[in-house]
């Protein structure tokens, strides 16, 4: 029942998949946008973004610091940012991050219930324990709180016909995510390069466009071996600006881009600075 | 505690004016916006409780939160990304939780770290608030006390009475307010003044303020003043010495940034989409 002029934002899993297929059929990339504040989400919707993501690291970008996750509990931060995103997004699915390795929330089904009750349209394993170098995320499986929980999360969501997004830093985990039922995989290429607080392209951890494209293609091939229908889009690393995707799209089978710093950090930095500089440019009369 | 004294701030502003460069204050409600505004050359970073509503994607609204606690709580995030620019807090003098206690209000802003105050939010046309001792007189008292304590103040002036009173009370900077900012996805519409009317209104208030204090720095804010072209017209036709941007600093450019960048990302086609049927 609709009791006001503002309707519920309903999307079934099938409707979200149709939406992504329609974008590709129109020969356009899937563009998903991470938003930590309403103004970003609202404008992303106006611009026609395919998906809007709410996850913990958006908070740090709006603070103006290098992208960080653990400046709070990730699920708590996600749920505190979500209401203002929900408030201004009417026609675009909102996908929200769940830290499946949060030991304070052992019953993952309850977390999923909570997200669905809030009107969240899809879930993703963000943050993922495999974002960290070394063996942390897999070693935590020894105590039942590692990356296997992320696969459980996706499988449970899929069982309930909720749209699911898998976050993959490596090709092996991408296959696991696809096998667990992920509808879409984000091939992660590291911190988005550039802007005021991102790593420079020649930093030790920064991938070159060529290396990042190879990585994305490996993720795609691995994920598609597990599920030929899975969507794969890329995030971060050298793919920071629209023109950077030209190389990516020409050299891989990727279907679009997931923009975090590429929308809610770098353009905001540049547009705001340019606007203020333009306000300084007029000359006062003598 | 404050990073800039009143004297230091005034010296910075006067040096801009000597070069005939307009003073620009930028409303900034997140560390990201503040860092970017400072990088663009803002002379003052201004923190308002209304800024949170702009970042929420809503039309600017000062009634969605309790202003003073909100603004006091925002300082740390802004100070974390801005080191070399004075940070001015929007203080609501008419807040009943600081009833008859303007000194404590100023204490709290100084303790938070702010370098100065601006009288925002403020009501200027509610006689019933005056009748219970919570009206415009408190703005005047806040500015007077801040000046006695050598704490920098900027004052919005919506009306002649308010502008004259604030200038007389010792405001360092007065900002004739030309109404709710137009433009972008959430700006004022038909209710706004046009550019010529706004500039005449601003000049009228500047002349009133200068009668009280010939040295007062006069800026402008709001209404149709939201682009560099509008500002050049303002500077050509009035004695305004600069501009405080709020929506025009932290809403309209952010809207454009997202709209244009998403559209640019959509303009490249994956090879797989070229093969799609």
Coordinates of C-alpha atoms in Angstrom, one line a residue, chain B:
Chain B
X1 CA 42.0 26.2 20.9
X2 CA 41.8 28.6 18.0
X3 CA 44.6 28.5 15.5
X4 CA 44.1 32.1 14.4
X5 CA 43.6 35.3 16.4
X6 CA 41.1 37.9 15.4
X7 CA 44.0 40.2 14.5
X8 CA 45.6 37.5 12.3
X9 CA 42.4 36.8 10.5
X10 CA 41.8 40.5 9.8
X11 CA 45.3 40.9 8.4
X12 CA 44.7 38.0 6.1
X13 CA 41.5 39.5 4.8
X14 CA 42.9 43.0 4.4
X15 CA 45.8 41.7 2.4
X16 CA 43.4 40.1 -0.1
X17 CA 41.5 43.4 -0.4
X18 CA 44.7 45.4 -0.9
X19 CA 45.3 43.2 -4.0
X20 CA 41.6 43.8 -5.0
X21 CA 41.0 40.1 -4.7
X22 CA 37.5 39.3 -3.3
X23 CA 37.3 37.5 0.0
X24 CA 35.7 34.1 -0.4
X25 CA 34.2 32.1 2.5
X26 CA 33.2 28.5 1.8
X27 CA 30.5 26.7 3.6
X28 CA 32.0 23.3 4.3
X29 CA 30.3 20.5 6.1
X30 CA 32.6 17.6 5.5
X31 CA 36.3 17.1 5.6
X32 CA 36.3 16.4 1.9
X33 CA 34.5 19.7 1.0
X34 CA 36.7 21.7 3.4
X35 CA 39.9 20.3 2.1
X36 CA 38.9 21.0 -1.4
X37 CA 37.6 24.5 -0.7
X38 CA 40.9 25.3 1.1
X39 CA 42.8 23.9 -1.9
X40 CA 40.8 26.2 -4.2
X41 CA 41.9 29.2 -2.2
X42 CA 39.1 29.9 0.2
X43 CA 40.0 32.6 2.8
X44 CA 37.6 31.3 5.4
X45 CA 36.0 27.9 6.0
X46 CA 32.5 28.3 7.4
X47 CA 30.8 25.4 9.2
X48 CA 27.0 25.5 9.4
X49 CA 24.5 23.1 10.8
X50 CA 22.5 23.5 7.6
X51 CA 25.4 22.0 5.6
X52 CA 24.5 18.5 6.8
X53 CA 21.1 18.9 5.0
X54 CA 22.9 19.9 1.8
X55 CA 25.1 16.8 2.0
X56 CA 22.0 14.7 2.6
X57 CA 20.8 15.8 -0.8
X58 CA 18.0 17.9 0.6
X59 CA 17.0 21.5 0.1
X60 CA 18.9 23.5 2.7
X61 CA 17.1 23.4 6.0
X62 CA 18.2 24.7 9.4
X63 CA 15.5 23.0 11.4
X64 CA 16.5 19.4 11.0
X65 CA 18.9 19.4 13.9
X66 CA 19.9 21.3 17.0
X67 CA 22.2 23.9 15.6
X68 CA 24.9 24.6 18.2
X69 CA 25.6 21.0 19.2
X70 CA 25.7 20.0 15.6
X71 CA 28.1 22.7 14.6
X72 CA 30.3 22.2 17.6
X73 CA 30.4 18.5 16.8
X74 CA 31.5 19.1 13.2
X75 CA 34.7 21.0 14.0
X76 CA 37.0 18.0 14.4
X77 CA 36.2 16.6 11.0
X78 CA 36.9 20.0 9.3
X79 CA 40.0 20.7 11.4
X80 CA 41.4 17.3 10.4
X81 CA 41.7 18.4 6.7
X82 CA 42.2 22.2 7.0
X83 CA 45.4 23.5 8.7
X84 CA 46.1 26.9 7.2
X85 CA 42.7 28.6 6.9
X86 CA 40.6 30.0 9.6
X87 CA 37.5 27.9 10.5
X88 CA 34.4 29.9 11.5
X89 CA 31.5 28.3 13.3
X90 CA 27.8 29.1 12.8
X91 CA 26.6 29.9 16.3
X92 CA 22.9 30.3 17.1
X93 CA 22.7 33.1 19.7
X94 CA 19.0 32.6 20.0
X95 CA 19.4 29.0 21.3
X96 CA 17.3 28.6 24.4
X97 CA 19.8 26.0 25.8
X98 CA 22.2 28.9 26.2
X99 CA 19.6 31.2 27.7
X100 CA 21.1 34.3 29.3
X101 CA 24.5 32.7 28.9
X102 CA 26.1 34.0 25.8
X103 CA 29.6 33.8 27.4
X104 CA 29.2 30.0 27.7
X105 CA 28.2 29.8 24.1
X106 CA 31.3 31.6 23.0
X107 CA 33.4 29.5 25.5
X108 CA 32.1 26.3 23.8
X109 CA 33.0 27.5 20.3
X110 CA 36.4 28.6 21.5
X111 CA 36.9 25.3 23.3
X112 CA 35.9 23.3 20.3
X113 CA 38.7 25.1 18.4
X114 CA 36.8 27.5 16.2
X115 CA 38.7 30.7 15.1
X116 CA 35.5 32.8 15.0
X117 CA 31.8 32.9 14.9
X118 CA 29.0 33.7 12.4
X119 CA 25.5 34.4 13.7
X120 CA 23.8 31.4 12.0
X121 CA 21.1 30.2 12.2
X122 CA 19.4 33.4 13.2
X123 CA 15.8 34.6 13.1
X124 CA 15.2 38.2 12.4
X125 CA 11.4 38.6 12.0
X126 CA 9.8 36.7 14.8
X127 CA 8.4 39.3 17.3
X128 CA 7.2 36.5 19.6
X129 CA 10.8 35.4 20.2
X130 CA 11.8 38.9 21.1
X131 CA 8.9 39.0 23.6
X132 CA 10.4 36.1 25.5
X133 CA 13.9 37.3 25.4
X134 CA 15.1 35.0 22.7
X135 CA 15.2 37.2 19.7
X136 CA 17.5 39.3 17.7
X137 CA 19.0 41.2 20.7
X138 CA 20.9 38.0 21.5
X139 CA 22.7 38.2 18.1
X140 CA 23.7 41.7 19.0
X141 CA 24.8 40.6 22.5
X142 CA 26.8 37.7 21.1
X143 CA 28.7 39.9 18.7
X144 CA 29.3 42.5 21.4
X145 CA 30.7 39.9 23.8
X146 CA 32.8 38.2 21.2
X147 CA 34.3 41.6 20.2
X148 CA 35.1 42.4 23.9
X149 CA 36.8 39.0 24.0
X150 CA 38.7 39.8 20.8
X151 CA 37.1 36.8 19.0
X152 CA 36.5 37.2 15.3
X153 CA 32.9 37.6 14.1
X154 CA 31.1 37.6 10.9
X155 CA 27.4 38.6 10.8
X156 CA 24.7 37.8 8.4
X157 CA 22.3 40.7 7.9
X158 CA 18.9 40.0 6.4
X159 CA 17.2 43.3 7.3
X160 CA 18.3 46.9 7.8
X161 CA 17.7 46.6 11.6
X162 CA 19.7 43.5 11.9
X163 CA 22.6 44.7 9.7
X164 CA 22.9 48.0 11.5
X165 CA 22.6 46.4 14.9
X166 CA 25.3 43.9 14.2
X167 CA 27.7 46.4 12.7
X168 CA 27.2 48.7 15.8
X169 CA 27.8 45.7 18.1
X170 CA 31.3 45.3 16.7
X171 CA 31.1 42.8 13.9
X172 CA 34.3 42.4 11.9
X173 CA 32.5 41.4 8.7
X174 CA 28.9 41.8 7.7
X175 CA 27.3 39.7 5.1
X176 CA 24.1 41.2 3.5
X177 CA 22.0 38.1 2.8
X178 CA 20.1 38.1 -0.5
X179 CA 18.0 35.0 0.3
X180 CA 18.0 31.3 -0.3
X181 CA 20.5 30.4 -3.1
X182 CA 19.0 29.6 -6.5
X183 CA 20.3 27.0 -8.9
X184 CA 21.2 23.3 -9.0
X185 CA 18.8 20.5 -8.0
X186 CA 17.6 21.9 -4.7
X187 CA 17.7 25.7 -5.0
X188 CA 15.2 28.5 -4.5
X189 CA 12.7 29.1 -7.3
X190 CA 10.2 31.9 -7.9
X191 CA 10.5 33.2 -4.3
X192 CA 14.1 34.5 -5.0
X193 CA 15.2 38.0 -5.9
X194 CA 16.7 38.6 -9.3
X195 CA 20.3 39.6 -9.7
X196 CA 19.7 43.4 -10.0
X197 CA 17.3 43.4 -7.0
X198 CA 19.8 41.4 -5.0
X199 CA 22.7 43.7 -5.7
X200 CA 20.6 46.8 -4.9
X201 CA 19.6 45.1 -1.6
X202 CA 23.2 44.2 -0.8
X203 CA 24.4 47.8 -1.5
X204 CA 21.7 49.3 0.7
X205 CA 22.7 47.1 3.6
X206 CA 26.4 47.8 3.0
X207 CA 25.7 51.5 3.2
X208 CA 23.8 51.1 6.5
X209 CA 26.6 48.9 8.0
X210 CA 29.3 51.4 6.9
X211 CA 27.4 54.2 8.7
X212 CA 27.9 52.3 11.9
X213 CA 31.5 51.3 11.2
X214 CA 33.3 52.7 8.1
X215 CA 36.0 49.9 8.4
X216 CA 33.7 47.0 8.4
X217 CA 34.4 44.4 5.7
X218 CA 31.3 43.8 3.6
X219 CA 30.6 40.5 1.8
X220 CA 27.5 39.1 0.2
X221 CA 25.6 35.9 0.2
X222 CA 22.8 34.0 -1.5
X223 CA 19.9 34.5 -3.8
X224 CA 21.0 34.5 -7.4
X225 CA 24.7 35.0 -6.4
X226 CA 26.1 31.6 -7.3
X227 CA 28.4 31.9 -10.3
X228 CA 31.6 33.8 -11.0
X229 CA 29.6 35.9 -13.6
X230 CA 27.0 36.9 -11.0
X231 CA 29.9 37.8 -8.7
X232 CA 31.6 40.0 -11.2
X233 CA 28.3 41.9 -11.6
X234 CA 28.0 42.2 -7.8
X235 CA 31.5 43.7 -7.6
X236 CA 30.9 46.0 -10.5
X237 CA 27.7 47.4 -9.1
X238 CA 28.2 47.4 -5.3
X239 CA 30.8 47.9 -2.6
X240 CA 30.8 44.2 -1.7
X241 CA 34.3 43.0 -1.0
X242 CA 33.7 39.3 -1.3
X243 CA 31.3 36.4 -1.1
X244 CA 30.3 33.7 1.3
X245 CA 29.2 30.6 -0.6
X246 CA 27.3 27.8 1.1
X247 CA 25.1 26.0 -1.5
X248 CA 27.3 27.4 -4.2
X249 CA 30.4 25.9 -2.5
X250 CA 29.2 22.6 -1.2
X251 CA 26.0 21.7 -3.1
X252 CA 26.0 23.0 -6.7
X253 CA 29.6 22.0 -7.6
X254 CA 29.1 18.5 -6.0
X255 CA 25.9 18.0 -7.9
X256 CA 27.7 18.9 -11.1
X257 CA 30.7 16.7 -10.3
X258 CA 28.6 13.6 -9.9
X259 CA 26.2 14.3 -12.8
X260 CA 29.1 15.1 -15.3
X261 CA 31.4 12.3 -14.1
X262 CA 28.7 9.6 -14.1
X263 CA 27.7 10.7 -17.6
X264 CA 31.4 10.6 -18.7
X265 CA 31.7 7.0 -17.4
X266 CA 28.6 6.1 -19.3
X267 CA 30.1 7.4 -22.6
X268 CA 32.7 4.6 -23.0
X269 CA 31.4 1.3 -24.2
X270 CA 32.8 -2.1 -23.1
X271 CA 33.6 -4.4 -26.1
X272 CA 31.2 -7.0 -24.7
X273 CA 28.4 -4.4 -24.8
X274 CA 29.2 -3.7 -28.4
X275 CA 28.6 -7.4 -29.1
X276 CA 25.4 -7.4 -27.0
X277 CA 22.1 -7.8 -28.7

